[in-house]
Short mmCIF file of C-alpha atoms in Angstrom, two decimals:
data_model
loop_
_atom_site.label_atom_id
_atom_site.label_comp_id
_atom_site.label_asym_id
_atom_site.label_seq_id
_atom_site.Cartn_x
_atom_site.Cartn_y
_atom_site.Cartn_z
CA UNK A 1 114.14 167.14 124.49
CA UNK A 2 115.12 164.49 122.46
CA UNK A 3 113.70 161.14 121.13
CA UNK A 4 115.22 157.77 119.62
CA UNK A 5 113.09 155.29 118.06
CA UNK A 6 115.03 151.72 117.43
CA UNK A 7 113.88 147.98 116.90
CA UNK A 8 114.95 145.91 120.14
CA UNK A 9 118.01 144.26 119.90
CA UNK A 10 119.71 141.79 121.77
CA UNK A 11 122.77 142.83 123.75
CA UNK A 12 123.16 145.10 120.72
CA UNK A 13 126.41 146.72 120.06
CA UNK A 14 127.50 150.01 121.99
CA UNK A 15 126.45 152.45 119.17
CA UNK A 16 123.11 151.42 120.19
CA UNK A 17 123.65 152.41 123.28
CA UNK A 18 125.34 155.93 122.21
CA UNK A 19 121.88 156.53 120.09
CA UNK A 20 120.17 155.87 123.89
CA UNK A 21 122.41 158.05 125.31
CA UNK A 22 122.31 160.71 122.94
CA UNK A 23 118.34 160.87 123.89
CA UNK A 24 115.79 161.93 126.41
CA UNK A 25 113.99 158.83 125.61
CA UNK A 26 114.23 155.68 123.63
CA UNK A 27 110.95 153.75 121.76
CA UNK A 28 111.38 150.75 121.15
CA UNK A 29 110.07 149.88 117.63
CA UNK A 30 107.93 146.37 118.60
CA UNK A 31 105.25 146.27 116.14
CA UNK A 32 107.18 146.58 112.99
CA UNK A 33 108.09 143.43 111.01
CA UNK A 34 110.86 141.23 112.46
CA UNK A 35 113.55 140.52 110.63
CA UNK A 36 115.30 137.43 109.57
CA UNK A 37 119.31 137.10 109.81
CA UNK A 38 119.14 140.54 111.53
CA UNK A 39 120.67 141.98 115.13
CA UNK A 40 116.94 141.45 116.71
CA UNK A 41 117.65 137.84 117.79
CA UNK A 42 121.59 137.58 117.40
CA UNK A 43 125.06 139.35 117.95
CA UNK A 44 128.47 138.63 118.29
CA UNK A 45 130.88 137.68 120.99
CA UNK A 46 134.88 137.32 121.17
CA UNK A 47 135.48 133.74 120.86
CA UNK A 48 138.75 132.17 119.88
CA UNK A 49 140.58 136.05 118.98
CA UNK A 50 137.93 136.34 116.58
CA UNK A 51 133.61 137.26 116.08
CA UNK A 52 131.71 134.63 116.84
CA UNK A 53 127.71 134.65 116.03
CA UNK A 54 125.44 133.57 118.55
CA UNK A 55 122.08 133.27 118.03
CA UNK A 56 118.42 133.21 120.31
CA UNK A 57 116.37 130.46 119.10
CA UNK A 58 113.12 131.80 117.93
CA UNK A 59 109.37 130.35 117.22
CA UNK A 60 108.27 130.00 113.38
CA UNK A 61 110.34 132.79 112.90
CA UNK A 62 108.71 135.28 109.50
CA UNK A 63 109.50 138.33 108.38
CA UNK A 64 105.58 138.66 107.85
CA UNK A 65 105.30 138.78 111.51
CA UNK A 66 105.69 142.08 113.97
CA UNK A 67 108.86 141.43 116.13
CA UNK A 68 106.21 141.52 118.81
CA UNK A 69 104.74 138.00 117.55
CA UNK A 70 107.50 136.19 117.78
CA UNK A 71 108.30 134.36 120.63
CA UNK A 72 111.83 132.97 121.88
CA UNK A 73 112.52 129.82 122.75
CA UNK A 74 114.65 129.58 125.90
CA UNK A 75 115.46 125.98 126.75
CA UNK A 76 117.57 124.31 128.72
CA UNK A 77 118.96 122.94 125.79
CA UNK A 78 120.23 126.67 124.31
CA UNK A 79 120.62 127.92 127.72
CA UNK A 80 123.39 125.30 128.93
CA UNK A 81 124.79 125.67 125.28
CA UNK A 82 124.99 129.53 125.59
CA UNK A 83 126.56 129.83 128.69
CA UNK A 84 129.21 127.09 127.84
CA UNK A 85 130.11 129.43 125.25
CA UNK A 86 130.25 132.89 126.88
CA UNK A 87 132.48 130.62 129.89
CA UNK A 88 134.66 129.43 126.73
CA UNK A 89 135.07 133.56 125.70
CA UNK A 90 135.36 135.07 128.53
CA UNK A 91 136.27 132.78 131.80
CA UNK A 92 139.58 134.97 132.22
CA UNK A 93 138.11 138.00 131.20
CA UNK A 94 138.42 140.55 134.99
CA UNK A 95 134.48 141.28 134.80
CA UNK A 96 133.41 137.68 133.49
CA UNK A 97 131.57 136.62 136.95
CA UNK A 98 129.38 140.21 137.09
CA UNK A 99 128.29 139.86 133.44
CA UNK A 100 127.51 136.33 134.06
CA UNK A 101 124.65 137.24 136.53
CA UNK A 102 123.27 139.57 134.00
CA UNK A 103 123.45 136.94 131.64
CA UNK A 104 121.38 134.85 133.98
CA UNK A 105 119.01 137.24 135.27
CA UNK A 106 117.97 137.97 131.80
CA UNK A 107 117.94 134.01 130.53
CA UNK A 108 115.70 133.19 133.48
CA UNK A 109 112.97 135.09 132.96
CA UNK A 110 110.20 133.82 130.55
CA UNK A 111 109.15 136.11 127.92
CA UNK A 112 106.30 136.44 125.50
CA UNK A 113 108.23 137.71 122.78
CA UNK A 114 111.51 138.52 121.34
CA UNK A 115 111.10 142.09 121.85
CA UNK A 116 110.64 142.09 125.77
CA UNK A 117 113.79 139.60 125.62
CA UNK A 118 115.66 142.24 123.63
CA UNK A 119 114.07 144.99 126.31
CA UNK A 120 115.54 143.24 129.15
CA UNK A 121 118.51 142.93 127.62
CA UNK A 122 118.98 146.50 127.25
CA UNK A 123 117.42 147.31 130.49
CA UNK A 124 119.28 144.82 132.53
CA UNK A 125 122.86 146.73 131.48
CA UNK A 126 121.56 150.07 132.36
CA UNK A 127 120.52 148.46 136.03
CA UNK A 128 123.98 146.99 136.06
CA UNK A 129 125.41 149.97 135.31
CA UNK A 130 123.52 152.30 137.80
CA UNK A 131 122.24 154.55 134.87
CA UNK A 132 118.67 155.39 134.24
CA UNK A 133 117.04 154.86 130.90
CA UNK A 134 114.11 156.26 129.90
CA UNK A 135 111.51 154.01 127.44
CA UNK A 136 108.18 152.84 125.97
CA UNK A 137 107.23 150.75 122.58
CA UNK A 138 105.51 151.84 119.93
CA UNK A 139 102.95 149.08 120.42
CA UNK A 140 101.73 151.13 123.63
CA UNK A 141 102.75 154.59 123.14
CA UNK A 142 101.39 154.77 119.18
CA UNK A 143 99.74 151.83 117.88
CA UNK A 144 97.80 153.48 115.83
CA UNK A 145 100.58 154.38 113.78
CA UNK A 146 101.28 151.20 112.40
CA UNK A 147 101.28 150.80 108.84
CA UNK A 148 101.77 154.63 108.23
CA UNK A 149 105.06 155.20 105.44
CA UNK A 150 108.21 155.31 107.64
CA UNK A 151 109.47 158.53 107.88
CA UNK A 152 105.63 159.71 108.71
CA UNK A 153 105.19 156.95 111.43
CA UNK A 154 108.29 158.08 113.04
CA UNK A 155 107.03 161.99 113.07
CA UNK A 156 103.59 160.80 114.66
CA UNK A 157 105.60 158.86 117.24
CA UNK A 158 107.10 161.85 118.25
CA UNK A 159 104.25 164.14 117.98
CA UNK A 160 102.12 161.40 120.09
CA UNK A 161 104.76 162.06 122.61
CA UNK A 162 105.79 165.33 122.82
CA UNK A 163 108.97 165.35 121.27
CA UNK A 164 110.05 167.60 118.39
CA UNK A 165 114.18 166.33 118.21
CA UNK A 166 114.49 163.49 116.78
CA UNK A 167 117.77 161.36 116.75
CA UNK A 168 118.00 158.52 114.39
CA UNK A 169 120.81 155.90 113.87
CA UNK A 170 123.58 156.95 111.55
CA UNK A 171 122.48 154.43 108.49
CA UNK A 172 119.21 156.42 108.54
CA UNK A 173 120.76 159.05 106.30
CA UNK A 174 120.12 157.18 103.45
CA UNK A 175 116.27 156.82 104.47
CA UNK A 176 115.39 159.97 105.72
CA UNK A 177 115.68 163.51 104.91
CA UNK A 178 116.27 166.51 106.99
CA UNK A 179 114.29 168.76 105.45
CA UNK A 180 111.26 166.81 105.17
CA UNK A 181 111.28 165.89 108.61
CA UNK A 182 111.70 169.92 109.15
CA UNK A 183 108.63 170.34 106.84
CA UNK A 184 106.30 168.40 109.45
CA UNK A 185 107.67 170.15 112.40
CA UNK A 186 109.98 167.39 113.64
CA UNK A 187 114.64 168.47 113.75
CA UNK A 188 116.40 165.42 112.10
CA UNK A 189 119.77 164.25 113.21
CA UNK A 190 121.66 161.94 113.44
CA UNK A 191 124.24 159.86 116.31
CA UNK A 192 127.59 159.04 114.70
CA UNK A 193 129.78 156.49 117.11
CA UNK A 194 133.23 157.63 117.61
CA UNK A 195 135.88 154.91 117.44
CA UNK A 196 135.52 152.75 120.83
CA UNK A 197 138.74 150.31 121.70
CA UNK A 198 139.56 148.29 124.82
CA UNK A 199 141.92 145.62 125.76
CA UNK A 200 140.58 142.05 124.42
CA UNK A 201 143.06 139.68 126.53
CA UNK A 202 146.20 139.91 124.33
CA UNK A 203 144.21 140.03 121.05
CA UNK A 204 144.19 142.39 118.19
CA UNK A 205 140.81 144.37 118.62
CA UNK A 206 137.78 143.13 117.38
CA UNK A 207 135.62 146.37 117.12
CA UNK A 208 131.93 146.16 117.27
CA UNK A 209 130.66 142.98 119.09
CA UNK A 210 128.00 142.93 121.33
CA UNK A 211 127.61 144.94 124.75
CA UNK A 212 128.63 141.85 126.10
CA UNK A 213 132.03 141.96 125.17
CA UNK A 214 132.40 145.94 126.28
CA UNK A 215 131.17 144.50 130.00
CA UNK A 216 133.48 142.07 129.90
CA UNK A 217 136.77 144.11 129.72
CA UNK A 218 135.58 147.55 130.85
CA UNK A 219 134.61 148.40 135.04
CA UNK A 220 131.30 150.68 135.21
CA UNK A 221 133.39 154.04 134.94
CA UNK A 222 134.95 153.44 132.03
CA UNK A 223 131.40 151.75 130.44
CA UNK A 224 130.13 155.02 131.18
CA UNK A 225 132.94 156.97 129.54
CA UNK A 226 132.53 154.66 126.55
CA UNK A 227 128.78 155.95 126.56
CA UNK A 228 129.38 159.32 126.09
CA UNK A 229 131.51 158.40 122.88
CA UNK A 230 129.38 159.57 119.92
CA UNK A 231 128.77 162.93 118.00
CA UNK A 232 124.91 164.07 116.59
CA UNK A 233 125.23 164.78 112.96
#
């Protein structure tokens, strides 16, 4: 059995989803600090054959603050803005009206925070999708971990819950060490994204944006095949 433990995103990219998928179960890492200019709040779409950065306003956004403490700020204002953009992207794309509505059902709900946005986000793709997903957040399954070094928190996390496989994103080889992890009882690996590509429109590709842009141009089998795309290292 096999655990992931991630900070919430917002329609992240797919290799988030392939570090899901490569698990029995994800965390998601709420009560660590939030941020600023990261993927927590933002992402990119396909707009005019190239990335284009959209943002989710936030509340006295601070890195001194858990990602848990910060609260979005879902007006009308962003809202109409958004949505005029995603019709802009993606009006001809074939699965633009089905994303839409998880666009909408996501958008319409009022959240405390930006993690439980990011959640839904997440959530609301599996749903779509007819795929289960497993998850909790650290802020209910092991708050008492908090402020513990990283590598240590993340062993407690999985020793609060059972789990003695860990699976970490592929930029944590830089952070965390195999053997140590082996040393406190806990397997180390890694999830490595194989190369994903789909037809944009006419474009050249534009690898890498948000899930967004994979539910625009892909039908639920082949989002599913795209899933399974990814290696543990």
């Amino acid at each position: 059995m096999k655990l992931s433990i991630m900070q919430p995103y917002i329609f992240p990219y797919i290799g988030y989803f392939h570090l899901i998928e490569a698990t029995d179960k994800i965390v998601f890492y709420d009560d660590v600090n939030y941020i600023k200019r990261g993927w927590i709040n933002r992402n990119r779409i396909l707009l005019n054959k190239s990335d284009f950065l959209f943002t989710i306003p936030v509340e006295k956004a601070s890195q001194n603050k858990l990602i848990n403490e910060i609260r979005p700020l879902i007006t009308y204002d962003f809202t109409d803005k958004f949505f005029a953009q995603i019709e802009t992207a993606y009006k001809k794309a074939p699965y633009y009206k089905s994303v839409v509505e998880i666009l909408k059902a996501v958008f319409s709900v009022q959240h405390d925070n930006i993690a439980d946005l990011a959640i839904k986000s997440i959530t609301s793709v599996y749903q779509y999708l007819d795929m289960d997903i497993k998850w909790t957040k650290s802020s209910i399954s092991s708050p008492e971990t908090k402020g513990m070094e990283k590598a240590d928190r993340l062993i407690q996390i999985n020793k609060n819950l059972g789990y003695y496989n860990y699976v970490n994103a592929i930029g944590g080889q830089e952070l965390y060490s195999k053997e140590y992890f082996n040393s406190k009882g806990i397997k180390l690996n890694f999830v490595k994204s194989q190369k994903v590509e789909y037809k944009q429109f006419d474009n050249d590709f534009v690898p890498w944006l948000s899930i967004i842009d994979v539910l625009m141009f892909n039908d639920k089998k082949a989002m599913k095949e795209q899933f399974t795309a990814h290696n543990i290292v």
